[in-house]
Short mmCIF file of C-alpha atoms in Angstrom, two decimals:
data_model
loop_
_atom_site.label_atom_id
_atom_site.label_comp_id
_atom_site.label_asym_id
_atom_site.label_seq_id
_atom_site.Cartn_x
_atom_site.Cartn_y
_atom_site.Cartn_z
CA MET I 17 135.88 99.84 106.29
CA LYS I 18 134.01 97.77 103.71
CA ILE I 19 133.94 94.04 103.21
CA THR I 20 135.47 92.84 99.95
CA ASP I 21 135.45 89.04 100.30
CA ILE I 22 134.01 86.30 102.45
CA TYR I 23 135.71 82.92 102.53
CA ILE I 24 134.21 80.18 104.67
CA ARG I 25 136.24 77.02 104.77
CA ASN I 26 133.96 74.95 106.98
CA PHE I 27 131.04 76.30 108.99
CA HIS I 28 127.78 74.35 109.32
CA GLN I 29 126.38 73.98 105.77
CA PHE I 30 129.05 76.32 104.33
CA LYS I 31 132.10 74.51 102.94
CA ASP I 32 134.85 76.09 100.84
CA ILE I 33 132.68 78.97 99.68
CA HIS I 34 134.16 82.23 98.43
CA ILE I 35 131.98 85.28 97.88
CA ASP I 36 133.43 88.23 95.95
CA LEU I 37 131.88 91.50 97.15
CA THR I 38 133.60 93.86 94.73
CA TYR I 39 132.42 95.47 91.51
CA PRO I 40 133.21 93.24 88.48
CA GLU I 41 135.50 94.01 85.58
CA GLY I 42 134.01 96.47 83.12
CA HIS I 43 132.38 98.49 85.90
CA PRO I 44 133.64 102.05 86.58
CA LYS I 45 134.33 100.94 90.18
CA ALA I 46 135.88 97.57 89.26
CA GLY I 47 137.66 96.02 92.24
CA GLU I 48 136.14 98.38 94.81
CA PRO I 49 133.83 97.06 97.56
CA LEU I 50 130.13 96.92 96.69
CA GLU I 51 128.05 99.65 98.29
CA LYS I 52 125.06 97.37 98.81
CA VAL I 53 124.58 93.61 98.83
CA CYS I 54 121.40 91.53 98.64
CA ILE I 55 121.46 88.01 100.11
CA ILE I 56 118.71 85.68 98.86
CA GLY I 57 118.02 81.96 99.00
CA GLN I 58 115.41 79.47 100.17
CA SER I 59 114.87 78.95 103.90
CA GLY I 60 117.79 77.16 105.53
CA THR I 61 120.45 78.29 103.07
CA GLY I 62 121.99 80.59 105.67
CA LYS I 63 121.00 84.11 104.64
CA THR I 64 120.71 85.37 108.21
CA THR I 65 123.74 83.29 109.25
CA LEU I 66 125.83 84.96 106.55
CA LEU I 67 124.52 88.34 107.66
CA LYS I 68 125.57 87.55 111.23
CA ILE I 69 129.01 86.34 110.13
CA VAL I 70 129.50 89.70 108.40
CA GLY I 71 128.40 91.46 111.58
CA GLY I 72 130.63 89.27 113.72
CA HIS I 73 133.46 91.76 113.25
CA ALA I 74 131.62 94.14 115.51
CA PHE I 75 128.92 92.23 117.34
CA THR I 76 129.35 89.64 120.02
CA ILE I 77 128.69 86.32 118.34
CA ALA I 78 126.75 85.23 121.43
CA ASP I 79 124.43 88.18 120.83
CA LEU I 80 123.79 87.23 117.23
CA PHE I 81 123.62 83.46 117.54
CA ASP I 82 121.50 81.98 120.31
CA GLU I 83 123.98 79.13 120.74
CA TYR I 84 127.51 79.01 119.38
CA ASP I 85 130.85 77.31 119.84
CA PRO I 86 133.82 79.68 119.36
CA LYS I 87 135.80 76.87 117.73
CA GLU I 88 133.24 76.79 114.92
CA PHE I 89 134.51 80.16 113.71
CA GLU I 90 138.12 79.11 113.26
CA ASP I 91 137.47 78.43 109.57
CA VAL I 92 135.57 81.65 108.84
CA PHE I 93 137.52 84.38 107.10
CA VAL I 94 136.21 87.79 106.08
CA SER I 95 138.42 90.14 104.09
CA MET I 96 137.92 93.82 104.77
CA LYS I 97 139.39 97.13 103.79
CA VAL I 98 140.41 99.36 106.68
CA SER I 99 142.02 102.52 105.33
CA ASP I 100 144.97 101.10 103.36
CA LEU I 101 145.17 97.88 105.36
CA ALA I 102 143.49 94.72 104.12
CA PHE I 103 143.12 91.96 106.67
CA SER I 104 141.21 88.78 107.35
CA VAL I 105 139.72 87.74 110.63
CA ASP I 106 139.08 84.22 111.85
CA VAL I 107 137.22 83.31 115.02
CA ILE I 108 135.13 86.43 114.81
CA ARG I 109 134.41 87.26 118.45
CA GLU I 110 134.01 90.16 120.80
CA GLU I 111 133.70 89.18 124.44
CA ALA I 112 135.74 91.81 126.26
CA SER I 113 136.96 95.34 125.81
CA ASP I 114 140.57 94.12 126.04
CA ILE I 115 142.04 94.12 122.53
CA GLN I 116 143.54 90.62 122.97
CA ASP I 117 140.02 89.28 123.54
CA TYR I 118 138.53 91.53 120.90
CA TYR I 119 140.01 89.31 118.20
CA GLN I 120 141.23 86.05 119.62
CA PHE I 121 142.95 85.05 116.39
CA ILE I 122 143.84 87.36 113.53
CA HIS I 123 145.64 86.77 110.28
CA SER I 124 146.80 89.91 108.51
CA LYS I 125 148.63 91.01 105.42
CA PHE I 126 150.39 94.35 105.27
CA ASP I 127 152.59 95.56 102.40
CA GLY I 128 152.38 92.09 100.92
CA LYS I 129 153.88 90.43 104.00
CA ASP I 130 152.26 88.05 106.43
CA ILE I 131 152.49 89.48 109.92
CA GLY I 132 152.12 87.53 113.13
CA PHE I 133 149.45 87.64 115.78
CA GLU I 134 151.36 89.99 118.08
CA ASP I 135 152.05 92.48 115.26
CA ALA I 136 148.39 92.36 114.24
CA ILE I 137 147.25 93.03 117.80
CA LYS I 138 149.69 95.93 118.06
CA TYR I 139 148.34 97.44 114.85
CA LEU I 140 144.76 97.18 116.06
CA GLU I 141 145.65 98.70 119.43
CA GLU I 142 147.24 101.67 117.69
CA ASN I 143 144.62 102.16 114.98
CA LEU I 144 141.26 100.88 116.21
CA GLU I 145 140.13 104.27 117.48
CA ALA I 146 141.18 105.88 114.21
CA ILE I 147 138.98 103.53 112.21
CA LYS I 148 135.78 105.48 111.60
CA THR I 149 133.62 102.53 110.65
CA HIS I 150 130.51 101.99 112.72
CA PHE I 151 128.13 99.02 112.69
CA ILE I 152 124.34 98.98 112.79
CA TYR I 153 122.26 95.80 112.83
CA PHE I 154 118.49 95.69 112.20
CA PRO I 155 117.19 92.18 113.02
CA ALA I 156 114.13 90.66 111.35
CA ASP I 157 112.36 90.76 114.72
CA LEU I 158 112.93 94.48 115.25
CA LYS I 159 110.60 95.64 118.04
CA TYR I 160 108.17 98.19 116.63
CA GLU I 161 107.97 100.36 119.73
CA PHE I 162 109.46 103.72 120.59
CA GLU I 163 110.26 102.54 124.10
CA SER I 164 113.43 104.17 125.40
CA GLY I 165 116.22 102.63 127.45
CA ASN I 166 117.96 106.00 127.91
CA SER I 167 121.02 104.82 126.01
CA ASN I 168 123.16 107.36 124.18
CA LEU I 169 123.42 105.73 120.77
CA SER I 170 125.54 108.52 119.30
CA ASN I 171 128.49 107.42 121.49
CA LYS I 172 128.42 103.81 120.31
CA LYS I 173 130.41 102.36 117.43
CA VAL I 174 128.40 99.16 117.51
CA ILE I 175 124.59 99.34 117.57
CA ASN I 176 122.69 96.07 117.64
CA PHE I 177 118.95 96.71 117.63
CA LYS I 178 118.36 93.16 118.72
CA HIS I 179 119.32 94.42 122.18
CA GLU I 180 119.35 98.21 121.93
CA LYS I 181 116.07 100.10 122.27
CA VAL I 182 115.38 101.61 118.88
CA GLY I 183 113.29 104.21 120.72
CA ASP I 184 116.53 105.66 122.08
CA ILE I 185 117.01 107.21 118.68
CA TRP I 186 114.60 109.97 119.79
CA ASN I 187 117.25 111.06 122.33
CA LEU I 188 119.32 112.35 119.40
CA VAL I 189 116.68 114.87 118.41
CA PHE I 190 114.42 115.21 121.47
CA ASN I 191 116.44 117.91 123.25
CA GLU I 192 116.88 119.92 120.06
CA ILE I 193 113.15 119.86 119.33
CA GLN I 194 112.22 120.59 122.94
CA LYS I 195 114.62 123.55 123.13
CA PHE I 196 113.13 125.01 119.92
CA GLN I 197 109.55 124.54 121.13
CA GLU I 198 110.26 125.98 124.58
CA GLU I 199 111.73 129.12 123.01
CA GLU I 200 108.66 129.47 120.76
CA ILE I 201 106.38 129.13 123.80
CA ARG I 202 108.44 131.73 125.70
CA LEU I 203 108.21 134.27 122.88
CA LYS I 204 104.46 133.69 122.48
CA GLN I 205 103.96 134.13 126.21
CA GLU I 206 105.93 137.36 126.02
CA ILE I 207 103.51 138.64 123.37
CA ALA I 208 100.57 137.64 125.53
CA SER I 209 102.06 139.37 128.58
CA VAL I 210 102.68 142.59 126.67
CA ALA I 211 99.15 142.47 125.26
CA VAL I 212 97.73 142.21 128.80
CA GLU I 213 100.05 144.61 130.58
CA LYS I 214 100.32 147.19 127.79
CA SER I 215 97.09 146.65 125.92
CA SER I 216 97.04 150.26 124.75
CA ASP I 217 100.68 150.23 123.56
CA ILE I 218 100.28 148.90 120.02
CA LYS I 219 103.95 149.48 119.18
CA ALA I 220 105.10 147.38 122.14
CA ILE I 221 102.86 144.53 121.02
CA GLN I 222 104.14 144.86 117.46
CA ARG I 223 107.76 144.76 118.68
CA SER I 224 107.05 141.49 120.50
CA VAL I 225 105.42 140.00 117.39
CA ARG I 226 108.36 141.08 115.19
CA LYS I 227 110.75 139.53 117.71
CA LEU I 228 108.97 136.21 117.28
CA GLU I 229 109.03 136.53 113.48
CA ARG I 230 112.78 137.35 113.45
CA TRP I 231 113.49 134.36 115.67
CA ARG I 232 111.52 132.06 113.37
CA LYS I 233 113.45 133.29 110.35
CA SER I 234 116.84 132.91 112.01
CA SER I 235 116.18 129.61 113.80
CA GLU I 236 115.70 126.40 111.87
CA ASN I 237 112.88 124.25 113.14
CA PRO I 238 114.42 120.77 113.69
CA ILE I 239 111.05 119.17 112.96
CA ASN I 240 110.98 120.79 109.50
CA ARG I 241 114.48 119.52 108.79
CA LEU I 242 113.56 116.01 109.95
CA ALA I 243 110.42 116.10 107.80
CA ASP I 244 112.08 117.46 104.64
CA GLU I 245 115.27 115.40 104.72
CA CYS I 246 114.01 112.12 106.12
CA LEU I 247 110.36 111.38 106.84
CA ASP I 248 108.04 113.19 104.44
CA PRO I 249 109.62 111.77 101.23
CA ILE I 250 108.59 108.28 102.34
CA LEU I 251 105.47 109.10 104.41
CA LYS I 252 103.76 110.67 101.40
CA HIS I 253 103.46 107.19 99.89
CA LEU I 254 101.45 106.24 102.99
CA ASN I 255 99.25 109.35 102.80
CA LEU I 256 100.96 110.73 105.89
CA ARG I 257 103.30 113.59 106.74
CA VAL I 258 105.02 115.13 109.72
CA LYS I 259 102.85 117.55 111.68
CA ARG I 260 104.84 120.79 111.59
CA GLU I 261 102.50 123.12 113.43
CA PHE I 262 103.23 122.96 117.14
CA LYS I 263 100.25 123.21 119.47
CA PHE I 264 101.17 123.15 123.14
CA GLU I 265 98.55 121.60 125.39
CA SER I 266 100.64 119.82 127.99
CA LYS I 267 104.26 119.15 128.91
CA ASN I 268 103.99 115.79 127.13
CA ASP I 269 103.76 117.63 123.80
CA LEU I 270 107.33 118.94 124.09
CA GLY I 271 109.99 117.26 122.00
CA ILE I 272 107.52 114.97 120.27
CA VAL I 273 107.31 114.41 116.52
CA LYS I 274 103.69 113.85 115.51
CA LEU I 275 102.21 112.64 112.25
CA GLU I 276 99.06 113.66 110.42
CA ASP I 277 97.18 112.55 107.33
CA LEU I 278 97.14 114.70 104.21
CA LYS I 279 93.93 116.38 105.41
CA GLY I 280 95.65 117.58 108.58
CA ASN I 281 94.13 115.06 111.00
CA GLU I 282 96.61 113.92 113.64
CA VAL I 283 97.33 110.17 113.56
CA PRO I 284 98.22 108.74 117.01
CA TYR I 285 101.23 106.45 117.11
CA HIS I 286 99.21 103.44 118.28
CA LEU I 287 97.09 103.65 115.11
CA LEU I 288 100.07 103.48 112.75
CA SER I 289 100.44 100.26 110.78
CA THR I 290 103.27 97.86 111.55
CA GLY I 291 104.81 98.65 108.17
CA THR I 292 104.78 102.39 108.88
CA LYS I 293 106.44 101.82 112.27
CA GLN I 294 109.03 99.59 110.63
CA ILE I 295 109.95 102.32 108.14
CA LEU I 296 110.18 104.96 110.86
CA LEU I 297 112.27 102.79 113.16
CA THR I 298 114.72 101.95 110.38
CA ALA I 299 114.89 105.33 108.67
CA LEU I 300 115.30 107.45 111.81
CA PRO I 301 118.51 105.73 113.02
CA LEU I 302 119.96 105.90 109.52
CA TYR I 303 119.20 109.63 109.35
CA LEU I 304 119.82 110.79 112.91
CA LEU I 305 123.02 108.82 113.51
CA LYS I 306 124.48 110.38 110.34
CA PRO I 307 126.19 107.12 109.32
CA ASP I 308 129.50 107.63 107.57
CA GLN I 309 131.77 104.69 106.69
CA THR I 310 129.24 102.42 108.36
CA LEU I 311 128.50 98.73 107.89
CA ILE I 312 124.70 98.38 107.99
CA LEU I 313 123.04 94.96 108.24
CA CYS I 314 119.30 94.63 107.68
CA ASP I 315 117.40 91.34 107.87
CA GLU I 316 114.12 91.17 105.95
CA PRO I 317 113.68 94.86 105.02
CA GLU I 318 110.39 93.92 103.33
CA ARG I 319 108.69 92.92 106.59
CA SER I 320 105.15 94.30 106.87
CA LEU I 321 105.60 96.43 103.73
CA TYR I 322 103.13 96.52 100.87
CA PRO I 323 104.73 95.67 97.48
CA THR I 324 104.47 99.26 96.22
CA MET I 325 106.61 100.36 99.18
CA GLN I 326 109.12 97.56 98.65
CA LYS I 327 109.86 98.92 95.17
CA PHE I 328 111.81 101.91 96.43
CA ILE I 329 112.60 101.19 100.09
CA ILE I 330 116.21 100.11 99.36
CA ASP I 331 117.04 103.29 97.46
CA TYR I 332 115.40 105.30 100.25
CA TYR I 333 117.41 103.67 103.04
CA THR I 334 120.72 103.93 101.19
CA SER I 335 120.07 107.61 100.40
CA LEU I 336 120.14 108.43 104.13
CA THR I 337 123.83 107.53 104.55
CA LYS I 338 127.15 108.12 102.85
CA ASN I 339 130.31 106.07 102.40
CA SER I 340 128.51 103.09 103.92
CA GLN I 341 128.01 99.46 102.94
CA PHE I 342 124.60 97.80 103.26
CA PHE I 343 123.85 94.08 103.56
CA PHE I 344 120.20 93.06 103.11
CA ALA I 345 118.88 89.51 103.58
CA THR I 346 115.49 89.09 101.92
CA HIS I 347 112.81 86.71 100.62
CA SER I 348 111.26 89.38 98.40
CA PRO I 349 111.67 89.37 94.59
CA ILE I 350 110.61 93.02 94.63
CA ILE I 351 113.47 93.92 96.98
CA ALA I 352 115.92 91.82 94.93
CA SER I 353 114.92 93.65 91.74
CA SER I 354 116.43 96.82 93.26
CA PHE I 355 119.94 95.36 92.89
CA GLU I 356 122.40 94.83 90.07
CA PRO I 357 123.23 91.15 89.39
CA TRP I 358 126.73 91.47 90.88
CA GLU I 359 125.17 92.86 94.08
CA ILE I 360 123.09 89.71 94.65
CA VAL I 361 124.43 86.76 96.62
CA GLU I 362 122.07 83.85 95.91
CA LEU I 363 122.65 80.85 98.17
CA LYS I 364 121.65 77.33 97.11
CA PHE I 365 122.07 73.76 98.31
CA ASP I 366 124.20 71.39 96.22
CA GLU I 367 123.52 67.66 95.95
CA LYS I 368 125.50 67.02 99.16
CA GLY I 369 123.56 69.59 101.16
CA TYR I 370 126.32 72.19 101.20
CA ILE I 371 125.81 75.81 100.21
CA PHE I 372 127.11 77.37 97.01
CA GLN I 373 126.59 80.78 95.42
CA GLU I 374 124.60 80.85 92.19
CA LYS I 375 126.50 82.97 89.68
CA TYR I 376 124.58 84.99 87.09
CA TYR I 377 127.23 84.55 84.41
CA PRO I 378 128.30 81.33 82.58
CA GLU I 379 130.61 78.91 84.36
CA GLY I 380 134.20 79.53 83.33
CA ALA I 381 133.42 83.03 82.07
CA GLU I 382 135.16 86.12 83.37
CA ARG I 383 133.33 88.03 86.12
CA HIS I 384 132.60 90.95 83.81
CA VAL I 385 129.54 93.20 83.59
CA ASP I 386 128.95 92.12 79.98
CA ASN I 387 128.80 88.43 80.92
CA TYR I 388 125.86 88.60 83.30
CA THR I 389 122.85 86.84 81.79
CA ILE I 390 120.33 87.81 84.49
CA ILE I 391 119.64 91.51 85.09
CA PRO I 392 116.96 91.75 87.84
CA SER I 393 115.81 95.25 86.90
CA TYR I 394 115.01 93.97 83.37
CA LEU I 395 112.67 91.24 84.60
CA THR I 396 108.97 91.20 85.40
CA TYR I 397 108.17 89.95 88.88
CA ASP I 398 106.96 86.68 87.35
CA LEU I 399 110.37 86.28 85.73
CA MET I 400 112.09 87.26 88.98
CA LEU I 401 110.24 84.41 90.69
CA SER I 402 111.13 81.87 88.00
CA LYS I 403 114.64 82.95 86.95
CA VAL I 404 116.05 84.24 90.24
CA PHE I 405 113.94 82.60 92.96
CA ASP I 406 113.67 79.32 91.01
CA MET I 407 109.92 78.86 91.33
CA ASP I 408 108.72 76.12 88.98
CA GLU I 409 105.32 77.81 88.71
CA THR I 410 104.65 81.48 89.26
CA HIS I 411 100.89 81.00 89.54
CA SER I 412 98.49 78.74 91.40
CA HIS I 413 97.20 75.31 90.37
CA ASP I 414 93.71 76.86 90.05
CA ARG I 415 95.00 79.32 87.44
CA SER I 416 96.64 76.51 85.47
CA GLU I 417 93.35 74.60 85.40
CA LYS I 418 91.37 77.64 84.32
CA ILE I 419 93.89 78.51 81.59
CA THR I 420 93.41 75.00 80.20
CA GLU I 421 89.65 75.48 80.33
CA VAL I 422 89.75 78.84 78.57
CA LEU I 423 91.97 77.42 75.82
CA MET I 424 89.52 74.56 75.28
CA LEU I 425 86.63 77.05 75.01
CA ARG I 426 88.64 79.12 72.55
CA ASN I 427 89.33 76.09 70.37
CA GLN I 428 85.62 75.16 70.37
CA LEU I 429 84.71 78.69 69.27
CA LEU I 430 87.31 78.66 66.49
CA GLU I 431 85.94 75.33 65.24
CA LEU I 432 82.41 76.79 65.15
CA LYS I 433 83.76 79.79 63.27
CA LYS I 434 85.28 77.49 60.64
CA ILE I 435 81.84 76.01 59.86
CA ASP I 436 80.17 79.43 59.99
CA GLN I 437 78.34 78.66 63.24
CA HIS I 438 79.97 81.45 65.28
CA LYS I 439 76.67 83.37 65.51
CA SER I 440 74.61 80.41 66.66
CA ALA I 441 72.99 80.25 70.10
CA LYS I 442 75.49 77.58 71.12
CA ALA I 443 78.40 79.77 70.02
CA GLN I 444 77.02 82.84 71.83
CA LYS I 445 76.66 80.82 75.03
CA LEU I 446 80.19 79.44 74.72
CA TYR I 447 81.57 82.89 73.90
CA LYS I 448 80.01 84.44 77.02
CA LYS I 449 81.51 81.71 79.20
CA TYR I 450 84.86 82.10 77.41
CA ARG I 451 84.87 85.91 77.72
CA ASP I 452 83.90 85.91 81.40
CA LEU I 453 86.56 83.37 82.35
CA ALA I 454 89.24 85.02 80.18
CA SER I 455 88.48 88.40 81.80
CA LYS I 456 88.97 86.93 85.28
CA LEU I 457 92.31 85.52 84.14
CA PHE I 458 93.25 88.90 82.58
CA TRP I 459 93.53 86.97 79.32
CA ASP I 460 93.16 88.53 75.88
CA PHE I 461 89.79 87.06 74.90
CA GLU I 462 89.65 88.41 71.32
CA LEU I 463 89.38 85.57 68.80
CA GLN I 464 91.74 85.74 65.85
#
C-alpha cells in the first residue's frame, strides 16, 4: 500500500487542500505513488500534523495527537493503493481491534463504483490480513536509549516508536548473535580441553582446531552481516565501525554488538554522540525488520546530525528497505536537497491563514517534469535557503555590514589607482585592511 493523494477539506489550518503524491507526467513512473516524500514549511504550517494524518491509517490518532476530537477527522481523506483497490478513508481512527471500530467511516471505490459502508467493511474484513503493508513511525523526540520493553516487534504490523521501545529491535538479532558466540566459545573450550587432557596428542589438538575453522567457514557471523549490510557503511563517516572480534569476558558480552574507532579502541555506548545514537536507532529497525511494502514516517531526520551526514542520510535510510514509501518532515535545506521537486511538499500560509502547497511549476501549467522551475539538487545551500525556504537573507546582518565596508575600501583603492597613488603609504594601509577583511568574508580581494 502506498499513498497517492491527500485531500483535506477542513481540518484546523488545512482547508480544501489537495496534495498529489504520484510521479508527474514525463517521468518513467508517471502516475505511480512516490517512493519518498519530503514535507517542509515554516513552524506552524502543519508538517508534523500532515505526517500524523498520513500515519492515521495505522496509528491510533490519540497516540499521535495529544488531544483530538474524532469529529475533526470527518473531512480528512487520504487516497491509497492497496493491491488493485483504491480507497479513501475519512475519520482516520483505530481504537479497537474490531474491524467496525478500526475504520468508523469509510468511503470506497471499486471497479469504478461507489460501494457502501457495509460492503467496504466486508472487504476489509476479508482482505486486511492479506495486505502486506506495515507502518513504522519515528517521532522527532525519539528516545536515544537501547532500553528494552521485551516487545516482539517482528510480529507487529504497526510500530510507533513514540510508545514502543526502540531498544526492542535488539531482540531481532540478539538470540542469533548469542547462539553464534556460544558455539564459538564451546569450540574454543573444546580445543583447550583437548590441549590439557591430551597435551602430547598433537593430531587431536589439530583436529579440534580444524573443527573450529570448518565451523567458521560454514557459519555466517551475524555481526559481520549486520556490519557489512547496515552499520559500517554509515559508521565510517563517523570514524567508527562494528567490533567484529569477539572477546568473552563475562556473560554480559553475549549477544552484544559493540563499536570501535578506526584504531581498534572500543567505544562504550554511553560515549556515543546523540547523532550517532539517532542513526543507529533509526537504521537498525529499518534493516532488521526487513521492511517490505511499508509506510515509513520520520519526523526531523536531521536531528543531532552534522551537515555532512545530512547530505546522504536519506539515501542511506531508503536503501535499507524495498517496496516502501517514506515520508520525511524536515527543517533542513540539506535534507530537502536530497529530493526531486515533485517529491517535496512545501506548506505555506495564505493571506487568510490557511495552508496551501507551494508548487514548483508555473500556475496553470501541466504537472510535468519539464515544467518544474526549481530543482533542489541543482541549487547551492544558499539558494536552497532563499528559493525553497524563502529566507530573505541567507547571511547575517554583520556580514551585510562588512560587505558594504569592504566594497567602500575597494572603491577607495581603485580611486587611488586612477591617480597613480596605489603604492603610497595610505594605499598600502588601506589595502591591508581591505585584504584582511575580504579574506575573513571569503571575498575575492584581487583588484581589477
